């Protein structure tokens, strides 16, 4: 019940973002990236590309071709990973719910590796998003103001 509610919520968010972006728009607001573009990219890229045990979010997101195109364009233009370096969608792995599987270690070595890759992917997304924000002056850090705050 909780999982279904969360998936409905995600589907609603994708629908709203898809409607706001529209068809053929490069960015959410005009011809330059905004903080919404950066935030949307960082979340959507993880949902689209991160290796997951179940690809529910990826499957829901792929229904909105304009959002998938947005992530691909943004990644190619601003992150420097062109289409030739395309990350493959995650493999969907069935979950074994037999009694023997439940008695065994709940996380197999493959699951542990997959979770580690997912964590690394999320960390890389955060790093790239912060770097993008700093390099494009989406976030402007004034060293003098910071120094004044430290002196107090």
Short mmCIF file of N, CA and C in Angstrom, two decimals:
data_model
loop_
_atom_site.label_atom_id
_atom_site.label_comp_id
_atom_site.label_asym_id
_atom_site.label_seq_id
_atom_site.Cartn_x
_atom_site.Cartn_y
_atom_site.Cartn_z
N UNK A 1 0.83 -1.19 0.00
CA UNK A 1 0.00 0.00 0.00
C UNK A 1 0.88 1.26 0.00
N UNK A 2 1.90 1.26 0.87
CA UNK A 2 2.78 2.43 0.94
C UNK A 2 3.57 2.58 -0.36
N UNK A 3 4.06 1.45 -0.87
CA UNK A 3 4.84 1.48 -2.12
C UNK A 3 3.99 2.01 -3.27
N UNK A 4 2.75 1.54 -3.35
CA UNK A 4 1.84 2.00 -4.43
C UNK A 4 1.58 3.49 -4.30
N UNK A 5 1.41 3.98 -3.06
CA UNK A 5 1.18 5.42 -2.84
C UNK A 5 2.39 6.23 -3.27
N UNK A 6 3.59 5.74 -2.95
CA UNK A 6 4.81 6.44 -3.34
C UNK A 6 4.98 6.47 -4.86
N UNK A 7 4.67 5.36 -5.51
CA UNK A 7 4.77 5.31 -6.97
C UNK A 7 3.74 6.25 -7.63
N UNK A 8 2.53 6.33 -7.04
CA UNK A 8 1.53 7.29 -7.57
C UNK A 8 2.02 8.72 -7.39
N UNK A 9 2.67 8.98 -6.26
CA UNK A 9 3.21 10.32 -6.01
C UNK A 9 4.31 10.65 -7.02
N UNK A 10 5.19 9.70 -7.28
CA UNK A 10 6.26 9.90 -8.27
C UNK A 10 5.66 10.14 -9.65
N UNK A 11 4.65 9.34 -10.01
CA UNK A 11 4.00 9.50 -11.31
C UNK A 11 3.38 10.90 -11.43
N UNK A 12 2.78 11.39 -10.34
CA UNK A 12 2.21 12.73 -10.35
C UNK A 12 3.28 13.81 -10.52
N UNK A 13 4.41 13.62 -9.86
CA UNK A 13 5.52 14.57 -10.00
C UNK A 13 6.05 14.57 -11.43
N UNK A 14 6.22 13.40 -12.02
CA UNK A 14 6.69 13.31 -13.40
C UNK A 14 5.71 14.00 -14.34
N UNK A 15 4.42 13.79 -14.09
CA UNK A 15 3.38 14.39 -14.93
C UNK A 15 3.45 15.92 -14.85
N UNK A 16 3.61 16.44 -13.63
CA UNK A 16 3.69 17.90 -13.44
C UNK A 16 4.94 18.47 -14.11
N UNK A 17 6.07 17.82 -13.93
CA UNK A 17 7.30 18.29 -14.56
C UNK A 17 7.20 18.23 -16.08
N UNK A 18 6.63 17.14 -16.57
CA UNK A 18 6.47 16.98 -18.01
C UNK A 18 5.59 18.08 -18.59
N UNK A 19 4.50 18.38 -17.90
CA UNK A 19 3.61 19.44 -18.35
C UNK A 19 4.27 20.81 -18.31
N UNK A 20 5.07 21.06 -17.27
CA UNK A 20 5.76 22.37 -17.15
C UNK A 20 6.82 22.52 -18.23
N UNK A 21 7.55 21.44 -18.51
CA UNK A 21 8.59 21.50 -19.54
C UNK A 21 7.98 21.64 -20.93
N UNK A 22 6.91 20.93 -21.18
CA UNK A 22 6.26 20.98 -22.49
C UNK A 22 7.07 20.22 -23.53
N UNK A 23 6.56 20.21 -24.72
CA UNK A 23 7.24 19.53 -25.82
C UNK A 23 8.16 20.50 -26.54
N UNK A 24 9.38 20.10 -26.79
CA UNK A 24 10.31 20.91 -27.56
C UNK A 24 11.05 21.97 -26.78
N UNK A 25 10.77 22.14 -25.49
CA UNK A 25 11.48 23.13 -24.69
C UNK A 25 12.82 22.56 -24.23
N UNK A 26 13.84 23.40 -24.26
CA UNK A 26 15.16 22.96 -23.82
C UNK A 26 15.26 23.01 -22.31
N UNK A 27 14.72 24.05 -21.69
CA UNK A 27 14.77 24.22 -20.24
C UNK A 27 13.37 24.57 -19.72
N UNK A 28 13.20 24.51 -18.42
CA UNK A 28 11.90 24.78 -17.82
C UNK A 28 11.49 26.25 -17.94
N UNK A 29 12.47 27.17 -17.84
CA UNK A 29 12.16 28.61 -17.92
C UNK A 29 13.08 29.26 -18.94
N UNK A 30 12.66 29.35 -20.17
CA UNK A 30 13.42 30.07 -21.18
C UNK A 30 14.54 29.28 -21.82
N UNK A 31 15.55 30.02 -22.27
CA UNK A 31 16.63 29.39 -23.05
C UNK A 31 17.91 29.18 -22.24
N UNK A 32 17.84 29.42 -20.93
CA UNK A 32 19.01 29.20 -20.05
C UNK A 32 18.60 28.31 -18.89
N UNK A 33 19.53 27.49 -18.40
CA UNK A 33 19.17 26.64 -17.27
C UNK A 33 18.93 27.46 -16.00
N UNK A 34 17.97 27.03 -15.22
CA UNK A 34 17.65 27.66 -13.95
C UNK A 34 17.92 26.66 -12.83
N UNK A 35 17.71 27.09 -11.60
CA UNK A 35 17.90 26.17 -10.48
C UNK A 35 16.92 24.99 -10.57
N UNK A 36 15.73 25.21 -11.13
CA UNK A 36 14.79 24.10 -11.33
C UNK A 36 15.37 23.07 -12.29
N UNK A 37 16.01 23.52 -13.36
CA UNK A 37 16.62 22.59 -14.32
C UNK A 37 17.68 21.74 -13.64
N UNK A 38 18.50 22.37 -12.82
CA UNK A 38 19.57 21.64 -12.13
C UNK A 38 18.98 20.62 -11.15
N UNK A 39 18.00 21.06 -10.36
CA UNK A 39 17.37 20.16 -9.39
C UNK A 39 16.64 19.02 -10.10
N UNK A 40 15.89 19.36 -11.15
CA UNK A 40 15.16 18.33 -11.88
C UNK A 40 16.13 17.34 -12.52
N UNK A 41 17.19 17.84 -13.14
CA UNK A 41 18.16 16.94 -13.75
C UNK A 41 18.77 16.00 -12.72
N UNK A 42 19.19 16.54 -11.57
CA UNK A 42 19.87 15.70 -10.60
C UNK A 42 18.95 14.58 -10.08
N UNK A 43 17.68 14.87 -9.90
CA UNK A 43 16.75 13.84 -9.45
C UNK A 43 16.38 12.88 -10.57
N UNK A 44 16.04 13.43 -11.73
CA UNK A 44 15.59 12.58 -12.83
C UNK A 44 16.69 11.67 -13.35
N UNK A 45 17.93 12.16 -13.38
CA UNK A 45 19.04 11.33 -13.87
C UNK A 45 19.24 10.12 -12.96
N UNK A 46 19.10 10.33 -11.67
CA UNK A 46 19.23 9.20 -10.74
C UNK A 46 18.09 8.21 -10.98
N UNK A 47 16.87 8.71 -11.13
CA UNK A 47 15.73 7.81 -11.37
C UNK A 47 15.87 7.08 -12.69
N UNK A 48 16.47 7.73 -13.67
CA UNK A 48 16.58 7.15 -15.00
C UNK A 48 17.75 6.17 -15.13
N UNK A 49 18.90 6.51 -14.53
CA UNK A 49 20.12 5.74 -14.80
C UNK A 49 20.67 4.92 -13.65
N UNK A 50 20.36 5.26 -12.41
CA UNK A 50 20.98 4.54 -11.29
C UNK A 50 20.55 3.08 -11.29
N UNK A 51 21.49 2.18 -11.03
CA UNK A 51 21.14 0.75 -10.98
C UNK A 51 20.28 0.46 -9.76
N UNK A 52 19.11 -0.07 -9.99
CA UNK A 52 18.16 -0.38 -8.91
C UNK A 52 17.76 -1.84 -9.01
N UNK A 53 17.36 -2.41 -7.89
CA UNK A 53 16.87 -3.79 -7.90
C UNK A 53 15.59 -3.86 -8.73
N UNK A 54 14.72 -2.88 -8.56
CA UNK A 54 13.50 -2.78 -9.36
C UNK A 54 13.52 -1.44 -10.07
N UNK A 55 13.16 -1.42 -11.32
CA UNK A 55 13.23 -0.20 -12.14
C UNK A 55 11.88 0.51 -12.23
N UNK A 56 11.12 0.54 -11.14
CA UNK A 56 9.79 1.16 -11.17
C UNK A 56 9.83 2.63 -11.54
N UNK A 57 10.74 3.39 -10.92
CA UNK A 57 10.82 4.82 -11.21
C UNK A 57 11.28 5.06 -12.63
N UNK A 58 12.24 4.28 -13.08
CA UNK A 58 12.73 4.42 -14.45
C UNK A 58 11.61 4.13 -15.45
N UNK A 59 10.84 3.09 -15.17
CA UNK A 59 9.73 2.73 -16.06
C UNK A 59 8.69 3.85 -16.11
N UNK A 60 8.35 4.41 -14.95
CA UNK A 60 7.38 5.52 -14.91
C UNK A 60 7.92 6.74 -15.65
N UNK A 61 9.19 7.04 -15.43
CA UNK A 61 9.80 8.23 -16.04
C UNK A 61 9.88 8.10 -17.55
N UNK A 62 10.18 6.92 -18.05
CA UNK A 62 10.33 6.72 -19.49
C UNK A 62 9.02 6.92 -20.25
N UNK A 63 7.90 6.98 -19.56
CA UNK A 63 6.61 7.28 -20.21
C UNK A 63 6.56 8.75 -20.66
N UNK A 64 7.42 9.58 -20.08
CA UNK A 64 7.46 11.02 -20.40
C UNK A 64 8.69 11.29 -21.26
N UNK A 65 8.53 11.14 -22.54
CA UNK A 65 9.67 11.24 -23.46
C UNK A 65 10.33 12.61 -23.42
N UNK A 66 9.56 13.65 -23.12
CA UNK A 66 10.18 14.99 -23.06
C UNK A 66 11.12 15.10 -21.85
N UNK A 67 10.81 14.43 -20.74
CA UNK A 67 11.71 14.45 -19.58
C UNK A 67 12.96 13.63 -19.85
N UNK A 68 12.81 12.49 -20.52
CA UNK A 68 13.98 11.68 -20.88
C UNK A 68 14.88 12.47 -21.82
N UNK A 69 14.28 13.15 -22.80
CA UNK A 69 15.06 13.98 -23.73
C UNK A 69 15.75 15.12 -22.99
N UNK A 70 15.06 15.72 -22.01
CA UNK A 70 15.65 16.79 -21.20
C UNK A 70 16.89 16.30 -20.46
N UNK A 71 16.78 15.15 -19.81
CA UNK A 71 17.92 14.59 -19.06
C UNK A 71 19.08 14.30 -20.01
N UNK A 72 18.78 13.72 -21.16
CA UNK A 72 19.83 13.40 -22.14
C UNK A 72 20.52 14.66 -22.64
N UNK A 73 19.74 15.67 -23.00
CA UNK A 73 20.31 16.95 -23.47
C UNK A 73 21.14 17.63 -22.40
N UNK A 74 20.59 17.72 -21.20
CA UNK A 74 21.26 18.41 -20.10
C UNK A 74 22.58 17.70 -19.77
N UNK A 75 22.53 16.40 -19.74
CA UNK A 75 23.72 15.59 -19.44
C UNK A 75 24.79 15.80 -20.51
N UNK A 76 24.37 15.80 -21.75
CA UNK A 76 25.31 15.96 -22.86
C UNK A 76 25.92 17.36 -22.88
N UNK A 77 25.07 18.38 -22.68
CA UNK A 77 25.53 19.76 -22.80
C UNK A 77 26.28 20.27 -21.57
N UNK A 78 25.80 19.95 -20.38
CA UNK A 78 26.34 20.57 -19.17
C UNK A 78 27.23 19.66 -18.33
N UNK A 79 27.06 18.38 -18.43
CA UNK A 79 27.85 17.47 -17.62
C UNK A 79 29.01 16.90 -18.43
N UNK A 80 28.90 16.96 -19.74
CA UNK A 80 30.00 16.51 -20.59
C UNK A 80 30.00 15.03 -20.88
N UNK A 81 28.90 14.36 -20.62
CA UNK A 81 28.79 12.95 -20.98
C UNK A 81 27.86 12.87 -22.17
N UNK A 82 28.44 12.80 -23.35
CA UNK A 82 27.65 12.80 -24.58
C UNK A 82 26.86 11.53 -24.76
N UNK A 83 26.11 11.51 -25.83
CA UNK A 83 25.26 10.36 -26.13
C UNK A 83 26.10 9.10 -26.35
N UNK A 84 27.33 9.25 -26.85
CA UNK A 84 28.17 8.08 -27.07
C UNK A 84 28.52 7.38 -25.76
N UNK A 85 28.51 8.13 -24.63
CA UNK A 85 28.79 7.54 -23.33
C UNK A 85 27.52 7.20 -22.58
N UNK A 86 26.48 6.85 -23.33
CA UNK A 86 25.18 6.61 -22.74
C UNK A 86 25.21 5.49 -21.70
N UNK A 87 24.63 5.76 -20.57
CA UNK A 87 24.52 4.76 -19.52
C UNK A 87 23.32 3.89 -19.85
N UNK A 88 23.49 2.61 -19.78
CA UNK A 88 22.41 1.69 -20.09
C UNK A 88 21.38 1.68 -18.97
N UNK A 89 20.11 1.48 -19.30
CA UNK A 89 19.10 1.40 -18.25
C UNK A 89 19.35 0.19 -17.36
N UNK A 90 18.90 0.26 -16.12
CA UNK A 90 19.17 -0.83 -15.21
C UNK A 90 18.48 -2.12 -15.61
N UNK A 91 19.10 -3.21 -15.25
CA UNK A 91 18.53 -4.53 -15.50
C UNK A 91 17.51 -4.81 -14.41
N UNK A 92 16.35 -5.30 -14.78
CA UNK A 92 15.32 -5.62 -13.81
C UNK A 92 15.57 -7.05 -13.31
N UNK A 93 15.72 -7.18 -12.00
CA UNK A 93 16.05 -8.46 -11.40
C UNK A 93 14.87 -8.93 -10.57
N UNK A 94 14.35 -10.13 -10.85
CA UNK A 94 13.23 -10.62 -10.05
C UNK A 94 13.68 -10.90 -8.62
N UNK A 95 12.78 -10.69 -7.69
CA UNK A 95 13.10 -10.92 -6.27
C UNK A 95 12.61 -12.31 -5.89
N UNK A 96 13.51 -13.11 -5.31
CA UNK A 96 13.19 -14.47 -4.87
C UNK A 96 12.62 -14.38 -3.46
N UNK A 97 11.33 -14.68 -3.31
CA UNK A 97 10.68 -14.58 -2.01
C UNK A 97 10.41 -15.94 -1.40
N UNK A 98 11.16 -16.96 -1.81
CA UNK A 98 10.96 -18.29 -1.24
C UNK A 98 11.46 -18.32 0.20
N UNK A 99 11.05 -19.35 0.94
CA UNK A 99 11.43 -19.47 2.35
C UNK A 99 12.95 -19.60 2.51
N UNK A 100 13.60 -20.35 1.60
CA UNK A 100 15.05 -20.52 1.67
C UNK A 100 15.77 -19.20 1.47
N UNK A 101 15.27 -18.38 0.57
CA UNK A 101 15.90 -17.09 0.31
C UNK A 101 15.78 -16.16 1.52
N UNK A 102 14.65 -16.26 2.24
CA UNK A 102 14.45 -15.40 3.40
C UNK A 102 15.37 -15.79 4.56
N UNK A 103 15.69 -17.10 4.67
CA UNK A 103 16.58 -17.57 5.73
C UNK A 103 18.02 -17.16 5.46
N UNK A 104 18.37 -17.08 4.20
CA UNK A 104 19.75 -16.76 3.82
C UNK A 104 20.04 -15.29 4.11
N UNK A 105 21.28 -14.91 3.87
CA UNK A 105 21.67 -13.51 4.03
C UNK A 105 20.74 -12.66 3.17
N UNK A 106 20.08 -11.66 3.75
CA UNK A 106 19.10 -10.88 2.99
C UNK A 106 19.71 -10.14 1.80
N UNK A 107 21.01 -9.86 1.85
CA UNK A 107 21.66 -9.19 0.73
C UNK A 107 22.74 -10.08 0.15
N UNK A 108 22.55 -10.45 -1.09
CA UNK A 108 23.58 -11.24 -1.76
C UNK A 108 24.74 -10.32 -2.14
N UNK A 109 25.81 -10.92 -2.58
CA UNK A 109 26.97 -10.13 -2.99
C UNK A 109 26.61 -9.22 -4.16
N UNK A 110 25.80 -9.73 -5.10
CA UNK A 110 25.36 -8.90 -6.23
C UNK A 110 24.52 -7.72 -5.76
N UNK A 111 23.63 -7.97 -4.78
CA UNK A 111 22.81 -6.88 -4.24
C UNK A 111 23.68 -5.83 -3.56
N UNK A 112 24.68 -6.28 -2.82
CA UNK A 112 25.57 -5.34 -2.14
C UNK A 112 26.35 -4.50 -3.16
N UNK A 113 26.81 -5.14 -4.23
CA UNK A 113 27.53 -4.41 -5.29
C UNK A 113 26.59 -3.40 -5.96
N UNK A 114 25.36 -3.83 -6.22
CA UNK A 114 24.38 -2.96 -6.88
C UNK A 114 24.05 -1.75 -5.99
N UNK A 115 23.90 -1.99 -4.69
CA UNK A 115 23.62 -0.89 -3.77
C UNK A 115 24.81 0.07 -3.70
N UNK A 116 26.01 -0.47 -3.71
CA UNK A 116 27.21 0.37 -3.69
C UNK A 116 27.26 1.23 -4.95
N UNK A 117 26.97 0.63 -6.11
CA UNK A 117 26.96 1.40 -7.36
C UNK A 117 25.90 2.50 -7.31
N UNK A 118 24.73 2.18 -6.75
CA UNK A 118 23.66 3.18 -6.65
C UNK A 118 24.10 4.34 -5.75
N UNK A 119 24.74 4.02 -4.62
CA UNK A 119 25.22 5.08 -3.72
C UNK A 119 26.29 5.93 -4.41
N UNK A 120 27.20 5.28 -5.13
CA UNK A 120 28.23 6.02 -5.86
C UNK A 120 27.60 6.93 -6.91
N UNK A 121 26.57 6.43 -7.59
CA UNK A 121 25.90 7.20 -8.63
C UNK A 121 25.23 8.43 -8.04
N UNK A 122 24.57 8.26 -6.90
CA UNK A 122 23.92 9.39 -6.24
C UNK A 122 24.96 10.41 -5.79
N UNK A 123 26.05 9.93 -5.20
CA UNK A 123 27.11 10.84 -4.76
C UNK A 123 27.68 11.62 -5.95
N UNK A 124 27.89 10.95 -7.07
CA UNK A 124 28.40 11.63 -8.26
C UNK A 124 27.40 12.66 -8.75
N UNK A 125 26.11 12.35 -8.69
CA UNK A 125 25.09 13.30 -9.09
C UNK A 125 25.11 14.55 -8.24
N UNK A 126 25.28 14.38 -6.94
CA UNK A 126 25.35 15.53 -6.03
C UNK A 126 26.58 16.37 -6.34
N UNK A 127 27.72 15.72 -6.51
CA UNK A 127 28.97 16.43 -6.81
C UNK A 127 28.85 17.21 -8.11
N UNK A 128 28.32 16.57 -9.16
CA UNK A 128 28.19 17.23 -10.45
C UNK A 128 27.19 18.39 -10.38
N UNK A 129 26.13 18.22 -9.62
CA UNK A 129 25.14 19.29 -9.49
C UNK A 129 25.74 20.50 -8.78
N UNK A 130 26.45 20.26 -7.69
CA UNK A 130 27.08 21.37 -6.96
C UNK A 130 28.13 22.05 -7.85
N UNK A 131 28.94 21.25 -8.55
CA UNK A 131 29.95 21.82 -9.45
C UNK A 131 29.29 22.67 -10.53
N UNK A 132 28.21 22.16 -11.11
CA UNK A 132 27.50 22.92 -12.14
C UNK A 132 26.99 24.23 -11.57
N UNK A 133 26.38 24.17 -10.40
CA UNK A 133 25.84 25.39 -9.77
C UNK A 133 26.93 26.42 -9.51
N UNK A 134 28.07 25.97 -9.03
CA UNK A 134 29.16 26.89 -8.74
C UNK A 134 29.80 27.45 -10.02
N UNK A 135 29.97 26.60 -11.03
CA UNK A 135 30.62 27.03 -12.26
C UNK A 135 29.75 27.93 -13.12
N UNK A 136 28.45 27.82 -13.00
CA UNK A 136 27.56 28.64 -13.82
C UNK A 136 26.95 29.79 -13.03
N UNK A 137 27.44 30.01 -11.82
CA UNK A 137 26.98 31.08 -10.95
C UNK A 137 25.51 30.98 -10.57
N UNK A 138 24.96 29.76 -10.63
CA UNK A 138 23.62 29.55 -10.09
C UNK A 138 23.70 29.81 -8.59
N UNK A 139 24.81 29.39 -7.99
CA UNK A 139 25.12 29.70 -6.60
C UNK A 139 26.34 30.59 -6.63
N UNK A 140 26.24 31.76 -6.05
CA UNK A 140 27.36 32.70 -6.05
C UNK A 140 27.88 32.85 -4.63
N UNK A 141 29.13 32.47 -4.42
CA UNK A 141 29.74 32.56 -3.11
C UNK A 141 30.68 33.76 -3.11
N UNK A 142 30.39 34.72 -2.24
CA UNK A 142 31.22 35.91 -2.12
C UNK A 142 32.20 35.68 -0.98
N UNK A 143 33.50 35.57 -1.32
CA UNK A 143 34.52 35.24 -0.33
C UNK A 143 34.60 36.30 0.76
N UNK A 144 34.41 37.57 0.44
CA UNK A 144 34.47 38.62 1.44
C UNK A 144 33.37 38.48 2.48
N UNK A 145 32.17 38.18 2.02
CA UNK A 145 31.05 37.99 2.93
C UNK A 145 31.27 36.80 3.85
N UNK A 146 31.81 35.71 3.28
CA UNK A 146 32.12 34.53 4.07
C UNK A 146 33.16 34.85 5.12
N UNK A 147 34.21 35.59 4.74
CA UNK A 147 35.27 35.96 5.67
C UNK A 147 34.73 36.84 6.80
N UNK A 148 33.84 37.78 6.47
CA UNK A 148 33.24 38.64 7.49
C UNK A 148 32.44 37.81 8.48
N UNK A 149 31.72 36.84 7.99
CA UNK A 149 30.91 35.97 8.86
C UNK A 149 31.78 35.14 9.79
N UNK A 150 32.93 34.71 9.31
CA UNK A 150 33.84 33.91 10.14
C UNK A 150 34.52 34.76 11.22
N UNK A 151 34.72 36.05 10.93
CA UNK A 151 35.38 36.93 11.90
C UNK A 151 34.48 37.26 13.10
N UNK A 152 33.20 37.12 12.94
CA UNK A 152 32.26 37.49 14.01
C UNK A 152 32.27 36.52 15.13
#
